[in-house]
XYZ file of C-alpha atoms in Angstrom:
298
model
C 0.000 0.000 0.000
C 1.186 3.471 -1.173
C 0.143 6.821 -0.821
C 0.907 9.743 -2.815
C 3.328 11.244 -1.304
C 4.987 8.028 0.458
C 4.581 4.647 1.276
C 2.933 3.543 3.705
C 4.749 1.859 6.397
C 4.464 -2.033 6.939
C 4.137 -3.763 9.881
C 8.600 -4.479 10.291
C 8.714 -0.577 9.428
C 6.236 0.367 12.452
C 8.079 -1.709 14.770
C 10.866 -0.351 13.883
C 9.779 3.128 14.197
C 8.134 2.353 17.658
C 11.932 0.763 19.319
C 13.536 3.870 17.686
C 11.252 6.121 19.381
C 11.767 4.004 22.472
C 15.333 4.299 22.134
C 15.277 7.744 21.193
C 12.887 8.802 24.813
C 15.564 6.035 26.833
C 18.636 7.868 25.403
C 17.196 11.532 26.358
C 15.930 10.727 29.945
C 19.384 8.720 30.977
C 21.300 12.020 30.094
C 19.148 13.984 31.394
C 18.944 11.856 34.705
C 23.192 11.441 34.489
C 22.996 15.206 33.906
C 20.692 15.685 37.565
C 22.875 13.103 39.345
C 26.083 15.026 38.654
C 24.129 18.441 40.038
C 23.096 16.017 43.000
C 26.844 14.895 43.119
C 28.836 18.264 43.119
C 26.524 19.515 45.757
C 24.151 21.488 43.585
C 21.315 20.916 44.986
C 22.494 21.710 48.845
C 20.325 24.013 51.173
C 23.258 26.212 50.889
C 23.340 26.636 47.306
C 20.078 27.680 47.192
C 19.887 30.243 50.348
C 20.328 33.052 48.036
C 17.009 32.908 47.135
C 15.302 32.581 50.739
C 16.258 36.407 50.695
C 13.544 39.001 49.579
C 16.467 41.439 48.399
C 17.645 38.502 45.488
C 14.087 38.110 44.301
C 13.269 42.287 44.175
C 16.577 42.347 42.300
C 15.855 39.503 40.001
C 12.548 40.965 38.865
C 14.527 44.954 38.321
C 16.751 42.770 35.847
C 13.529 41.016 34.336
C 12.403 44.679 33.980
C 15.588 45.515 32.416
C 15.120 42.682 30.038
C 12.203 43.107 29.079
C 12.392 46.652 28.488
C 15.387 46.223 26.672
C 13.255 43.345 24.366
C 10.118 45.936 23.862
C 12.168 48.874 22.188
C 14.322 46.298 20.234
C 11.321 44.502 19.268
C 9.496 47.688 18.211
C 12.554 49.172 16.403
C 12.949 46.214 14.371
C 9.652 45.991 12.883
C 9.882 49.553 11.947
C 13.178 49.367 10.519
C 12.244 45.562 8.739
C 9.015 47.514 7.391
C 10.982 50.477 5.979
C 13.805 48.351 4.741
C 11.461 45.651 3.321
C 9.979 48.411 1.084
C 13.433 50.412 -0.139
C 14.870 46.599 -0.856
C 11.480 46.114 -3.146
C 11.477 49.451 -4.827
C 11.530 49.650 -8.823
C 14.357 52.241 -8.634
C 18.295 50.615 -8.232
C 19.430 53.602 -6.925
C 16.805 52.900 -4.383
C 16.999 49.344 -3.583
C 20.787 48.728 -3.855
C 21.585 51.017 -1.363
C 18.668 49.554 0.815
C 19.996 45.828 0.060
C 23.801 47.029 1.213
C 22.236 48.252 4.141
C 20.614 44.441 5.254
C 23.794 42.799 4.084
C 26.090 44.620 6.581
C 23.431 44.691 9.248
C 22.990 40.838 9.073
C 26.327 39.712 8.390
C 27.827 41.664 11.862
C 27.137 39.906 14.672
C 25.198 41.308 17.636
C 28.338 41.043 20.474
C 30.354 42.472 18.085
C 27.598 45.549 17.274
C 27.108 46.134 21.103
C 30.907 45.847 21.405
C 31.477 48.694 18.574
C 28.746 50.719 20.060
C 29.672 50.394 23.927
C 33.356 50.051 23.536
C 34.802 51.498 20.164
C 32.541 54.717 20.002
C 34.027 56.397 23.085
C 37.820 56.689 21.092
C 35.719 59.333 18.773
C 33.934 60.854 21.185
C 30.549 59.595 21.357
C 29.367 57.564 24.982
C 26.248 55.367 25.090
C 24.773 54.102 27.673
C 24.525 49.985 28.324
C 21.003 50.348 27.821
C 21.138 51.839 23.973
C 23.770 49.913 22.817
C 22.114 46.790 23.425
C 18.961 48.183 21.734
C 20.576 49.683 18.749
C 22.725 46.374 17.983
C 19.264 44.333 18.595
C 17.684 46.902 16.198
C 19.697 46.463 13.786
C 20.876 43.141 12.919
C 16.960 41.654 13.643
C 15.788 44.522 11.628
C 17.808 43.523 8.740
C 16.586 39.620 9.085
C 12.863 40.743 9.967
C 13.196 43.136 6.529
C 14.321 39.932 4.114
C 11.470 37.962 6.124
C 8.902 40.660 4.924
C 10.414 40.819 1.037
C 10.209 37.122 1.208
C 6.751 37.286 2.129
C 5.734 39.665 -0.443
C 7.515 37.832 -3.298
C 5.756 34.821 -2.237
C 2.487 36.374 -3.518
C 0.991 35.285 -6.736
C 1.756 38.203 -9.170
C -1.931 38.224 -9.798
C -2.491 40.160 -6.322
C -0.212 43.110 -7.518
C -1.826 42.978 -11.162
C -5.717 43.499 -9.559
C -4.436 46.230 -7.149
C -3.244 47.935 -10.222
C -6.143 47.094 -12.104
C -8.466 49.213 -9.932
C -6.046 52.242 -10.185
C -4.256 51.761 -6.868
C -0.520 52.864 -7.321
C 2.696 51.092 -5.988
C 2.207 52.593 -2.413
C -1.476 51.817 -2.546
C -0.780 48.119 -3.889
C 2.148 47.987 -1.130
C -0.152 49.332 1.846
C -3.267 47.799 1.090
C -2.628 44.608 -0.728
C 0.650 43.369 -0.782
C 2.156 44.029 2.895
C -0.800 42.531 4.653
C -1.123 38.863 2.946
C 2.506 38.710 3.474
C 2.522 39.895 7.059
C -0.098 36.742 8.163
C 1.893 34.309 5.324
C 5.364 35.234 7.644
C 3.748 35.896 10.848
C 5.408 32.455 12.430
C 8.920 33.647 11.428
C 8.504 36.726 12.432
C 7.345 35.292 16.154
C 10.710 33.088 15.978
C 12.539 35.905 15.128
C 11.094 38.429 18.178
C 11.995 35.151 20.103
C 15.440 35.593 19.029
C 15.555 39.434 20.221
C 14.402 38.431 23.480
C 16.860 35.644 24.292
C 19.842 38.080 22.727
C 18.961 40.605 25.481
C 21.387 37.737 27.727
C 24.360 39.227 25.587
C 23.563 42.611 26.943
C 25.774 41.281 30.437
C 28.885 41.544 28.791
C 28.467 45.571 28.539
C 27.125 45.435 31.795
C 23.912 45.930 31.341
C 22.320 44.766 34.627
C 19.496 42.018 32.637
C 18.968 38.323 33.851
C 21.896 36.996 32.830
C 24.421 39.780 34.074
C 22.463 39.623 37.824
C 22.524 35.707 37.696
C 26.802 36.126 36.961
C 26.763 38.734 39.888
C 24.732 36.213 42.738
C 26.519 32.890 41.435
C 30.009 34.842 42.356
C 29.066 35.389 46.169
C 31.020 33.261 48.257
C 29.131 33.978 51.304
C 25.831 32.253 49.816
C 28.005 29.382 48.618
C 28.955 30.679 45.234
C 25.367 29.437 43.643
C 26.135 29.898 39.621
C 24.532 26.451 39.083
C 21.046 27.071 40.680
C 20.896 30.954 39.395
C 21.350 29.862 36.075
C 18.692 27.245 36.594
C 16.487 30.033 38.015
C 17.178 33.011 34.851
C 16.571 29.978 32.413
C 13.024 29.073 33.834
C 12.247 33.117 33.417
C 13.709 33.311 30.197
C 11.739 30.159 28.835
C 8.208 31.390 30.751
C 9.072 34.297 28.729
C 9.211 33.002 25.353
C 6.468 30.991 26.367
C 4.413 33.800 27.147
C 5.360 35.967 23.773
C 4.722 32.609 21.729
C 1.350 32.408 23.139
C 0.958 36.115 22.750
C 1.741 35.946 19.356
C -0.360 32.907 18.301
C -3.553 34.356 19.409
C -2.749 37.746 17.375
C -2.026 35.180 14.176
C -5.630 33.717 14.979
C -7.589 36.553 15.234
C -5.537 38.057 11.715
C -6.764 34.397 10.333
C -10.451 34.968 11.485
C -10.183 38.638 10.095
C -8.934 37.806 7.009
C -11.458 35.576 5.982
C -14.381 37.618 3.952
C -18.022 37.875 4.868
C -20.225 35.117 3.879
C -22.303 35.907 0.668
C -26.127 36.266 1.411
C -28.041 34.520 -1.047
C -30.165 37.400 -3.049
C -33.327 36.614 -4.061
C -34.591 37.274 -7.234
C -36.079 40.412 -8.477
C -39.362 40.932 -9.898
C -39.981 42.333 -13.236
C -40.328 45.904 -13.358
C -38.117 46.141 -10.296
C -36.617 50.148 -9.722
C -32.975 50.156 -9.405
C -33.440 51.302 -5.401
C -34.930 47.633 -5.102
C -31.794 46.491 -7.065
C -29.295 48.124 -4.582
C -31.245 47.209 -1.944
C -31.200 43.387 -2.431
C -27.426 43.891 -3.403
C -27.199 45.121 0.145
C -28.847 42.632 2.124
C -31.248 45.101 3.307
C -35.110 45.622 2.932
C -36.610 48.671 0.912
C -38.797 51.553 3.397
């Protein structure tokens, strides 16, 4: 038996796939439990280790670095959809001495790294002059490079379209900034909406690079408690507590972000027609837009 895209497994090939899936869940859980046991070993897990956070001080200054994270996360994120928006559209412009400058622009962007952009703008601006604060230089550098990805996402998107979309938006008069605003951009905004949640994923997580400028975030307070000797030196179980934020927060944006792509779906689907019933001879043309309408004549 055969299907159309594959065949369909026999009865060796599904016990086969069951034992590797077996193998595969035994394999994960036995490093996972020699990866516990070691913890357990090395004294991880001691009443020691974890004092730190019996203190009310720890926890106020964990959530201020939350804060700082997230606050970092909310300007990046909003500065790279405006700057993936407005480089989407110079990249997809007609004109070459338009869009080449605009494609240079995403090519440097993406291909510089964001330590090294924070770097450059925290470390290497001060020798001419210019200080920023931890705070901006993580934001620009954020801006930037997920700007530049977020801006190929959205040209992607748009190209993706059949080129009958453009055609009809042109065929009612619209221009290219009418077509762009009011045809093209949002199709390809709900066609790329999932890569553009991975991507404001990405921003969020890349706020943890933001401790090597000292920027006081998760990561850079979890460093700072994890060197205290006099609460046992906990690295190990302050790491363990910044991830658990950090992945509640992704959760959170990921569920965030799937409800807005739901509601866009609903929205995007048109109104159901209403069956119009037929018109009797002789009928005026205020009956005719009436029944067009759905409505009833006064």
């Amino acid at each position: 038996m055969s299907s159309v895209l594959y065949d369909v497994p026999g009865p060796k090939a599904i016990l086969r796939n069951r034992l590797l899936g077996v193998l595969t869940i035994v394999v994960v859980v036995g490093i996972l439990g020699f990866l516990v046991w070691r913890l357990a070993e090395t004294g991880q897990f001691t009443a020691k280790k974890w004092s730190a956070f019996t203190y009310t001080n720890v926890w106020t200054s964990i959530l201020d670095a939350t804060l700082a994270t997230l606050a970092a996360f909310g300007a990046a994120a909003l500065g790279a959809l405006l700057l993936g928006f407005v480089l989407a559209i110079g990249r997809l412009s007609d004109h070459r001495w338009v869009r080449w400058p605009f494609t240079a622009v995403i090519e440097v962007f993406r291909a510089i790294p964001v330590l090294v952009f924070m770097f450059l703008l925290y470390y290497g601006f001060p020798v001419i002059g210019i200080r920023m604060e931890p705070y901006w230089a993580v934001v620009i550098a954020l801006v930037c490079y997920n700007g530049s990805v977020l801006a190929e996402v959205i040209r992607a998107g748009v190209e993706s379209l059949p080129r009958g979309q453009a055609e009809a938006g042109y065929a009612i008069g619209l221009r290219k900034a009418g077509v762009m605003r009011l045809v093209l951009l949002p199709q390809a905004i709900r066609a790329m909406m999932p890569v553009i949640i991975a991507q404001l994923v990405v921003t969020l997580k890349d706020t943890a690079l933001g401790f090597i400028i000292t920027y006081p975030e998760l990561l850079f307070y979890a460093k700072y408690i994890g060197a205290q000797p006099t609460v046992g030196s906990p690295i190990v179980p302050a790491t363990i507590v910044v991830g658990a934020i950090y992945i509640t927060l992704c959760l959170i944006l990921s569920f965030v972000a799937t409800v807005v792509e739901k509601r866009l779906r609903r929205s995007s689907r048109g109104d159901v027609a209403v069956p119009v019933q037929p018109l009797q001879q002789g009928a005026t043309d205020t009956s005719l837009i009436v029944a067009q309408r759905g409505g009833s004549a006064l």
